[in-house]
Coordinates of N, CA, C and O in Angstrom, one line a residue:
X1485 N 77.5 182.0 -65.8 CA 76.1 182.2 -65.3 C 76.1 182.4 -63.8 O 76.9 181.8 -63.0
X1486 N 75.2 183.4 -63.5 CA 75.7 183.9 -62.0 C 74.6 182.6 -61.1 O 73.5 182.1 -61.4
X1487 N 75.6 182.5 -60.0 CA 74.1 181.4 -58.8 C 73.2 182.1 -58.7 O 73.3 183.2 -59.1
X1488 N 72.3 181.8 -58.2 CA 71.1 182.2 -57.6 C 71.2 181.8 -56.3 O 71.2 180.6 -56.0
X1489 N 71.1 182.8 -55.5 CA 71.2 182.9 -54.4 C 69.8 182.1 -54.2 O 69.1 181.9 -55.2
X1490 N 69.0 181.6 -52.3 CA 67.8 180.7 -52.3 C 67.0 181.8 -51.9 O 65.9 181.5 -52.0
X1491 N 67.2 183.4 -51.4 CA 66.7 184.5 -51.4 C 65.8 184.1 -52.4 O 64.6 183.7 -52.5
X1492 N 67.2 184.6 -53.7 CA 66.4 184.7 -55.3 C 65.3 183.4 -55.4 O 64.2 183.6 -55.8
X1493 N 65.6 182.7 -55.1 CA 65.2 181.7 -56.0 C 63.4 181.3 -55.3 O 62.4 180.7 -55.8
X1494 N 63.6 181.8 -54.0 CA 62.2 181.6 -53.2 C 61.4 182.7 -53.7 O 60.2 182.5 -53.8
X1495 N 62.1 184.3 -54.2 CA 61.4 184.9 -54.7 C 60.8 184.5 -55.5 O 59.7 183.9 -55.4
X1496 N 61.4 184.6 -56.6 CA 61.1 184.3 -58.3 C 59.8 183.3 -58.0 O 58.8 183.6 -58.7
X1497 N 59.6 181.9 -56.9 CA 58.9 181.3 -57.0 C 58.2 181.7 -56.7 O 57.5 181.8 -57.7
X1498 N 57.6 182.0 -56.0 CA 56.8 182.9 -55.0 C 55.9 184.0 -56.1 O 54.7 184.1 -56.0
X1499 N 56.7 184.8 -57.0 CA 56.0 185.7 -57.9 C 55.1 184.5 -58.8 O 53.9 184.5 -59.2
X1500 N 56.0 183.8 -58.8 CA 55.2 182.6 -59.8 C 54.0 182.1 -59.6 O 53.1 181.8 -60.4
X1501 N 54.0 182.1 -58.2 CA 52.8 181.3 -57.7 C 51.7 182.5 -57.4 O 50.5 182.3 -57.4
X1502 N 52.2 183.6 -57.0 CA 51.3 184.5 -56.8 C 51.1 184.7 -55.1 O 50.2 185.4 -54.6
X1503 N 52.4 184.0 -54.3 CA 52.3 183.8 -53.2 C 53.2 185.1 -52.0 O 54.1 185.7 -52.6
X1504 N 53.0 185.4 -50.8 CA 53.9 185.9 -50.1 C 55.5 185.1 -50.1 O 55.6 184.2 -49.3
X1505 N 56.4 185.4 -50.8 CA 57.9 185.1 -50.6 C 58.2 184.6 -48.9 O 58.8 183.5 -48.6
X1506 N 57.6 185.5 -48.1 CA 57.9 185.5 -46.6 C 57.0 183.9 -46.1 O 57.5 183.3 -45.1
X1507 N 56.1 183.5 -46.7 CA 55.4 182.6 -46.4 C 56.3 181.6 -46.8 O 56.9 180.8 -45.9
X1508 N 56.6 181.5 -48.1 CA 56.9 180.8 -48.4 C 58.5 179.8 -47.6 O 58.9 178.7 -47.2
X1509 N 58.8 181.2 -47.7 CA 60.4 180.7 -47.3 C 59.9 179.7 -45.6 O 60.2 178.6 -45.3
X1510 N 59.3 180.6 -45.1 CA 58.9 180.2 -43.3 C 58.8 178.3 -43.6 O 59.4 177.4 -43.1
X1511 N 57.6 178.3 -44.8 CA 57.4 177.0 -44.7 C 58.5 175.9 -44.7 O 58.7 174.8 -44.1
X1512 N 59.4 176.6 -45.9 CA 61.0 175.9 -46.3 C 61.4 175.9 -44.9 O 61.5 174.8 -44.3
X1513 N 61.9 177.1 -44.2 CA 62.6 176.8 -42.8 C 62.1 175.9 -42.3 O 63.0 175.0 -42.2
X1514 N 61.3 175.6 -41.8 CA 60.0 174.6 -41.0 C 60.2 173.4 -41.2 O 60.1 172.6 -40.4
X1515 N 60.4 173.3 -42.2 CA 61.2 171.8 -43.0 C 62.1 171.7 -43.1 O 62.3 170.5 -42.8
X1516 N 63.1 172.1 -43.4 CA 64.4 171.6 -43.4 C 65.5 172.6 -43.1 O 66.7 172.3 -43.1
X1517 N 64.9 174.6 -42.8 CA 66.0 175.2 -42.1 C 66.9 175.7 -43.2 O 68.0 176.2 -43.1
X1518 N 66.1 175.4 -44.4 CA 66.8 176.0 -46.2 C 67.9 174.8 -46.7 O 68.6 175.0 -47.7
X1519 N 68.1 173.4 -45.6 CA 69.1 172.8 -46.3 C 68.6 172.1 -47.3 O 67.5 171.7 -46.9
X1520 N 68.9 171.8 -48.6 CA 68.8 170.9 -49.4 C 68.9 169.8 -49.4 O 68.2 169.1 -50.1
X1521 N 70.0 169.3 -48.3 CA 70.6 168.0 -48.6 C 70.0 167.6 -47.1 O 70.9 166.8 -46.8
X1522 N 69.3 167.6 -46.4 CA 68.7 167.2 -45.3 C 67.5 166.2 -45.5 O 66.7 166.1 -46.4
X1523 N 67.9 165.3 -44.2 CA 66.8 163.7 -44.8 C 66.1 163.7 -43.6 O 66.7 163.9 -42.5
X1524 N 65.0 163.5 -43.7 CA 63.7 163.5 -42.1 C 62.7 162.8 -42.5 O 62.8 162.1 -43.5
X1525 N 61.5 162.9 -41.7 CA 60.3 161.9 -41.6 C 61.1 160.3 -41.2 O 62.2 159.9 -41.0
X1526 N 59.8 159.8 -41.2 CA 59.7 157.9 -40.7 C 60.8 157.4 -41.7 O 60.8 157.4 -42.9
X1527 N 61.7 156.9 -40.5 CA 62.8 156.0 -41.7 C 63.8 157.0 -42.5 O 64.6 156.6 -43.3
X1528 N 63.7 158.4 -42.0 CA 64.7 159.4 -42.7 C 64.6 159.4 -44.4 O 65.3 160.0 -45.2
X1529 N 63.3 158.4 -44.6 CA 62.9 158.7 -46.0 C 62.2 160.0 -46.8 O 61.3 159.9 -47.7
X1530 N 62.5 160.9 -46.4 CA 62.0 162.2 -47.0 C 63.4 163.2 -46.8 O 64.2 163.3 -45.9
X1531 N 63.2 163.8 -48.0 CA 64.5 164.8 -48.9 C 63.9 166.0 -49.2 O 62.8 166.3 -49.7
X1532 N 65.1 167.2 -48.8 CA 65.2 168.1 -49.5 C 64.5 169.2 -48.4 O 64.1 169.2 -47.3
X1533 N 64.5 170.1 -49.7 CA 63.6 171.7 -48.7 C 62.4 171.5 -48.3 O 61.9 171.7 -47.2
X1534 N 61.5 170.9 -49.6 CA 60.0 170.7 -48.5 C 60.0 169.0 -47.9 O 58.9 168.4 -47.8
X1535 N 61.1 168.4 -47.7 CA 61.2 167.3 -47.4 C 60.1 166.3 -48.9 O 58.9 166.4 -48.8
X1536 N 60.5 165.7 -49.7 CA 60.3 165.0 -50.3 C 59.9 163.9 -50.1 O 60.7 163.4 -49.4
X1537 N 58.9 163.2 -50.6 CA 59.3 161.7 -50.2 C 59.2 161.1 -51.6 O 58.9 161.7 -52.6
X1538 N 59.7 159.7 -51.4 CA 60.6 158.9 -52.9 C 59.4 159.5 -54.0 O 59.7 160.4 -54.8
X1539 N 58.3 159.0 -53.8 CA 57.3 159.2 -55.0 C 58.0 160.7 -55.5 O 58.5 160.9 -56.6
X1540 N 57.7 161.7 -54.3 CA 58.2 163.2 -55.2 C 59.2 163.6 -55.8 O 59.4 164.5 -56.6
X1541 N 59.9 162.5 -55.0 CA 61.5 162.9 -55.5 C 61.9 162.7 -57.2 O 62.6 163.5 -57.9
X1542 N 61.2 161.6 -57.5 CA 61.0 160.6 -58.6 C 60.5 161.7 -59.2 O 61.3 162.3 -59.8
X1543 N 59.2 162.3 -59.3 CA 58.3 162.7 -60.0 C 58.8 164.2 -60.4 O 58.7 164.5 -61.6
X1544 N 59.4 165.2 -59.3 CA 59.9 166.2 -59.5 C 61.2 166.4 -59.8 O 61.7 167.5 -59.6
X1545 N 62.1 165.0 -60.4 CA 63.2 165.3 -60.3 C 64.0 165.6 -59.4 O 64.9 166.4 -59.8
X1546 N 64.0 165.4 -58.4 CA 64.7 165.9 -56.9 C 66.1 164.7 -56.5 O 65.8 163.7 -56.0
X1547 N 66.8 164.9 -56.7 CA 68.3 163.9 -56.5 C 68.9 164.5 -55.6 O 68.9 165.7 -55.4
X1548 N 69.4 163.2 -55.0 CA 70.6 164.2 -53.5 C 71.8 164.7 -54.6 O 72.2 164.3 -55.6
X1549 N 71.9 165.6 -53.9 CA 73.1 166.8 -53.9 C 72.3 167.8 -55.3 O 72.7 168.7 -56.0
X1550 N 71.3 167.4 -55.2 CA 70.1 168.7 -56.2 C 70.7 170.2 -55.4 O 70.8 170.3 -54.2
X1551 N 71.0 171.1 -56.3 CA 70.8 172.4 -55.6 C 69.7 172.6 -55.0 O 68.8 171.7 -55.0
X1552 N 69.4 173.9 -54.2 CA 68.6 175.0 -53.3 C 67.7 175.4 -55.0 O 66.6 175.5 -55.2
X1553 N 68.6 175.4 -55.6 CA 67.5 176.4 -56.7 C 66.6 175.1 -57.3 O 65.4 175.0 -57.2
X1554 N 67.6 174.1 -58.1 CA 66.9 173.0 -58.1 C 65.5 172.7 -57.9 O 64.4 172.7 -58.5
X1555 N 66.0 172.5 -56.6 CA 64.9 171.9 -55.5 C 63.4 172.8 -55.7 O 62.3 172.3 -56.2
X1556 N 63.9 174.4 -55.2 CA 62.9 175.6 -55.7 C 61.9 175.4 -56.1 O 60.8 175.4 -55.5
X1557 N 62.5 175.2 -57.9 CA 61.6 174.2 -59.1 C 60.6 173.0 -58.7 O 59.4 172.8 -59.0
X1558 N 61.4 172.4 -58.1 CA 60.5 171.1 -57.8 C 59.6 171.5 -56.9 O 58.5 171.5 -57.4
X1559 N 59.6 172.0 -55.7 CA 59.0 172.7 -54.8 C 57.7 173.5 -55.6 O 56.5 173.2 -55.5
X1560 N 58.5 174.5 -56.3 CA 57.3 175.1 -57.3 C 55.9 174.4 -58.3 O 54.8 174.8 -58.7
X1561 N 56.4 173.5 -58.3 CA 56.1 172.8 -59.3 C 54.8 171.8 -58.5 O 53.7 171.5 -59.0
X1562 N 55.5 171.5 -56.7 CA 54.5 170.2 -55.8 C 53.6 171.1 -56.1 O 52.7 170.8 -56.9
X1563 N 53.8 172.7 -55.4 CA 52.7 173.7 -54.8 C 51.8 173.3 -55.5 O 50.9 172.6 -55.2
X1564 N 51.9 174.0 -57.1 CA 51.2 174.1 -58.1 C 50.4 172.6 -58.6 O 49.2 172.5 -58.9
X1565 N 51.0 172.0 -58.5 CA 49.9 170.5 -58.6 C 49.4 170.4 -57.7 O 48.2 170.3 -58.0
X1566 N 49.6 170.5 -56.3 CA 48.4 170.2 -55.2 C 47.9 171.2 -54.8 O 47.5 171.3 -53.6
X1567 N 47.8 172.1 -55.8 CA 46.3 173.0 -55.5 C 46.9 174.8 -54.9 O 46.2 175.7 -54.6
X1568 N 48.0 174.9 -54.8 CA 48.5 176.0 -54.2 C 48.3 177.1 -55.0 O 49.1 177.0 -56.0
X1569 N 47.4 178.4 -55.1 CA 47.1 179.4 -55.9 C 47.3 180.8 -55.2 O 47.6 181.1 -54.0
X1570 N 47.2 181.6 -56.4 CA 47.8 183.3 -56.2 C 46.9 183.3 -55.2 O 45.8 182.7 -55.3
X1571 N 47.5 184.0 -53.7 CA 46.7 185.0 -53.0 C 46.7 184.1 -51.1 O 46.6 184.6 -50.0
X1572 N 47.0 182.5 -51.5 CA 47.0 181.9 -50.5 C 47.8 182.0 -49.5 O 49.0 181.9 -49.9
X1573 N 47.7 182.1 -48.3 CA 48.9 182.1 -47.4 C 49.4 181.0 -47.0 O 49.6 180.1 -47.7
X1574 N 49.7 181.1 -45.6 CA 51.4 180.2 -44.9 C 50.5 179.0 -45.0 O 50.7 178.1 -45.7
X1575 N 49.2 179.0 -44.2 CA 48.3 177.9 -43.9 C 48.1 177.0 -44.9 O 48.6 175.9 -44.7
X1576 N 47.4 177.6 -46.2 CA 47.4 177.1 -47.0 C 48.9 176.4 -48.0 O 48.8 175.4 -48.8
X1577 N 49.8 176.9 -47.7 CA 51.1 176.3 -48.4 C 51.7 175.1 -48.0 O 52.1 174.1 -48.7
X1578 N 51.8 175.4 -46.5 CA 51.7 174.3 -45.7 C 50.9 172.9 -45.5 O 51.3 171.8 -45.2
X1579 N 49.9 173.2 -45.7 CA 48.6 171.9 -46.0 C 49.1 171.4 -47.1 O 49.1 170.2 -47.3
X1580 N 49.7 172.5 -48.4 CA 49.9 171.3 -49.7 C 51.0 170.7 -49.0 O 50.9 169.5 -48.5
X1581 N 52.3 171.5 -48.9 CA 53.4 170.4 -48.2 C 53.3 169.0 -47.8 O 53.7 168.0 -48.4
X1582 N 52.3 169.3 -46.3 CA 52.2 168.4 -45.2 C 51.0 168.2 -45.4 O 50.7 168.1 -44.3
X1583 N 49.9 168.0 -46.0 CA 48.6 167.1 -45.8 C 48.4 166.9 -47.6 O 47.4 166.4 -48.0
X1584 N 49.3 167.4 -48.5 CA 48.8 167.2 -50.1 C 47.7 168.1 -50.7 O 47.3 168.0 -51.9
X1585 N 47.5 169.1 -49.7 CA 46.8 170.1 -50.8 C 46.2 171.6 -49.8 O 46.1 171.7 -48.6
X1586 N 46.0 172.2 -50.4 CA 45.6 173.6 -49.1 C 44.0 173.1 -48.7 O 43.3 172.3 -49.2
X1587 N 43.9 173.8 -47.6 CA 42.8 173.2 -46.7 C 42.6 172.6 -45.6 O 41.8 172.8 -44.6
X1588 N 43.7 171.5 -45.8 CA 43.4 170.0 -45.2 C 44.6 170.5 -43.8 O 45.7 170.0 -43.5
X1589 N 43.9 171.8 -43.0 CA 44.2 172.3 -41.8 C 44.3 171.6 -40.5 O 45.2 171.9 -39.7
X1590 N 43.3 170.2 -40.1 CA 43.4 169.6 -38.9 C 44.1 168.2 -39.5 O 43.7 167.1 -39.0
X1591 N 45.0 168.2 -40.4 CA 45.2 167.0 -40.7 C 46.6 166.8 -39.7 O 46.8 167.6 -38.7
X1592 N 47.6 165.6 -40.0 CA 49.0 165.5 -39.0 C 49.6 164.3 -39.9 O 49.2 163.2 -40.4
X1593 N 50.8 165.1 -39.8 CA 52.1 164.3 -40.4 C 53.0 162.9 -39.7 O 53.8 162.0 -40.1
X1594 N 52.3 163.2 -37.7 CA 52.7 162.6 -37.5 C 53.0 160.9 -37.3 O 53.9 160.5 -36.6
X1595 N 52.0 160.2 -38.1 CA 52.4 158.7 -38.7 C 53.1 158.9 -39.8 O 52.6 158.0 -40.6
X1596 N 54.0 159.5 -40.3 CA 55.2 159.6 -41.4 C 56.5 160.4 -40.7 O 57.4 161.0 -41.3
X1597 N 56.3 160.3 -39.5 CA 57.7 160.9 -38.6 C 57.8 162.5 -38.4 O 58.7 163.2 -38.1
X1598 N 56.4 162.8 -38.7 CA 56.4 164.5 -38.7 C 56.5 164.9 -37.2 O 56.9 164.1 -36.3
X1599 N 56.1 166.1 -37.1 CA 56.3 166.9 -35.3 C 54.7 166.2 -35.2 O 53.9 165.9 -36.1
X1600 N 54.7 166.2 -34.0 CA 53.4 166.1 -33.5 C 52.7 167.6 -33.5 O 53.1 168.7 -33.1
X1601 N 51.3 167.1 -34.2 CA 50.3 169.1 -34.2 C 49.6 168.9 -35.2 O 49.8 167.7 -35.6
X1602 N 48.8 169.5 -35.9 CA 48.0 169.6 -36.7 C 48.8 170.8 -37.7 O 49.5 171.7 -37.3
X1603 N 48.4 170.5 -39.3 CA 49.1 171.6 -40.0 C 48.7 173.1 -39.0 O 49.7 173.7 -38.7
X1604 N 47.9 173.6 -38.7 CA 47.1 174.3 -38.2 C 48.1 174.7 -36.9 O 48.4 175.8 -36.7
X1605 N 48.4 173.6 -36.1 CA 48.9 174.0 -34.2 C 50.2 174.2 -35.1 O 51.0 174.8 -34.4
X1606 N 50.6 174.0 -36.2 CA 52.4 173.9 -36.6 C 52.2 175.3 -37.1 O 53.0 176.1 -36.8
X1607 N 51.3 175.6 -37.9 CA 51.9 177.1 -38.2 C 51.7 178.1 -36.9 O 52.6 178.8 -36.6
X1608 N 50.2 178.0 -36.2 CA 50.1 178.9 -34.9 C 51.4 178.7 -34.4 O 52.2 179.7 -34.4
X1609 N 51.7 177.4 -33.7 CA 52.6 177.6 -32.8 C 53.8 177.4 -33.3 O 54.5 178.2 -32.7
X1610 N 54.6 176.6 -34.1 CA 55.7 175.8 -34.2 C 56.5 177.0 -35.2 O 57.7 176.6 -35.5
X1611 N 56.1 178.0 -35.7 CA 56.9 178.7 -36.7 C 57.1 179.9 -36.8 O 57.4 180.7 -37.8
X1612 N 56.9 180.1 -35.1 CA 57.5 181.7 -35.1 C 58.8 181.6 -36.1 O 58.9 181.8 -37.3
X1613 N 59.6 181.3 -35.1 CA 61.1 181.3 -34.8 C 61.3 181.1 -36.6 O 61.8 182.0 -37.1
X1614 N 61.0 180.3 -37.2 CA 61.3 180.0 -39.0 C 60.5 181.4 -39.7 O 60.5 181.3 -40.9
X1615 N 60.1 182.2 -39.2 CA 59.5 183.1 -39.7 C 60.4 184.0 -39.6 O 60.8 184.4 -40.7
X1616 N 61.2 184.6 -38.4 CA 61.9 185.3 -38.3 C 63.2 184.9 -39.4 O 63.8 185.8 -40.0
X1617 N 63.5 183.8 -39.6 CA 64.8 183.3 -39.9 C 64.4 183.4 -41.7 O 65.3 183.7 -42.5
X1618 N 63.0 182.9 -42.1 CA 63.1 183.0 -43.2 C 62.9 185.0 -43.7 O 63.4 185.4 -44.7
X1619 N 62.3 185.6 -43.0 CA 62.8 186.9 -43.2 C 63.8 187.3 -43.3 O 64.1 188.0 -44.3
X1620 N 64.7 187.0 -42.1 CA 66.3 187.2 -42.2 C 66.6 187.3 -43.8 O 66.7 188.3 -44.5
X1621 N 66.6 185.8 -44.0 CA 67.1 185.3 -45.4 C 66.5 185.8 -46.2 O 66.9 185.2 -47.2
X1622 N 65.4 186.8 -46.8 CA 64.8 188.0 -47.7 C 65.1 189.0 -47.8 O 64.6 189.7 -48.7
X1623 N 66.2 189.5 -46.5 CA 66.5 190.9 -45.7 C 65.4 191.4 -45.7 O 65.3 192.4 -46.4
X1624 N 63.9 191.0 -44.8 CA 62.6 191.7 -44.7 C 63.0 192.2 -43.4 O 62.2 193.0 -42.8

């Protein structure tokens, strides 16, 4: 069975959800830079690509040393429970991430160890640079 590259695997999800691939990935960089196995937030208690915390890990099946594609799934799976639908952008993807559901724009991660900003000042300002890089990694 051939890998799946995390290209692939952000696409595929991305069709799934009905979402921009390009968005998607940005948000992944933004978070953890496409590693899997990376630990951040308060207490380094949060895992993975969209950084996890225990409850999600638990809930989506997320284990260290989980693959990129793995993870994907689980990933796929937060979006889609906290409200993430066909047609929404970076803004929106990001609020489910970091505030639990799209919308929730002036919310902040930072009492759980996030950047300091609002989901809102993080996508304006904080994700050029992961934009570019998650393009890279689509060859867009």
């Amino acid at each position: 069975m051939p890998t799946i590259t995390p290209a692939n695997a952000i696409r595929e999800s991305a069709e799934r959800l009905g979402i921009n691939p390009s968005d998607l990935a940005t948000a992944i960089s933004y978070e953890s830079r496409f590693d899997p196995n990376i630990w951040g937030g308060k207490g380094g208690q949060h895992y993975g690509i969209i950084q996890f915390g225990p409850e999600e890990r638990q809930r989506y099946g997320v284990k260290i040393g989980s693959s990129f594609s793995d993870q994907m799934l689980a990933a796929e799976n937060y979006l889609r429970d906290r409200g993430v639908q066909s047609g929404m952008g970076l803004l929106d993807i990001y609020s489910a991430i970091n505030a639990g559901r799209p919308g929730l724009y002036n919310r902040s991660d930072v009492a759980s160890g996030g950047a300091p900003g609002t989901v809102a000042d993080k996508v304006a300002t904080q994700m050029v640079g992961h934009r570019m890089r998650a393009n890279a990694l689509l060859g867009l």
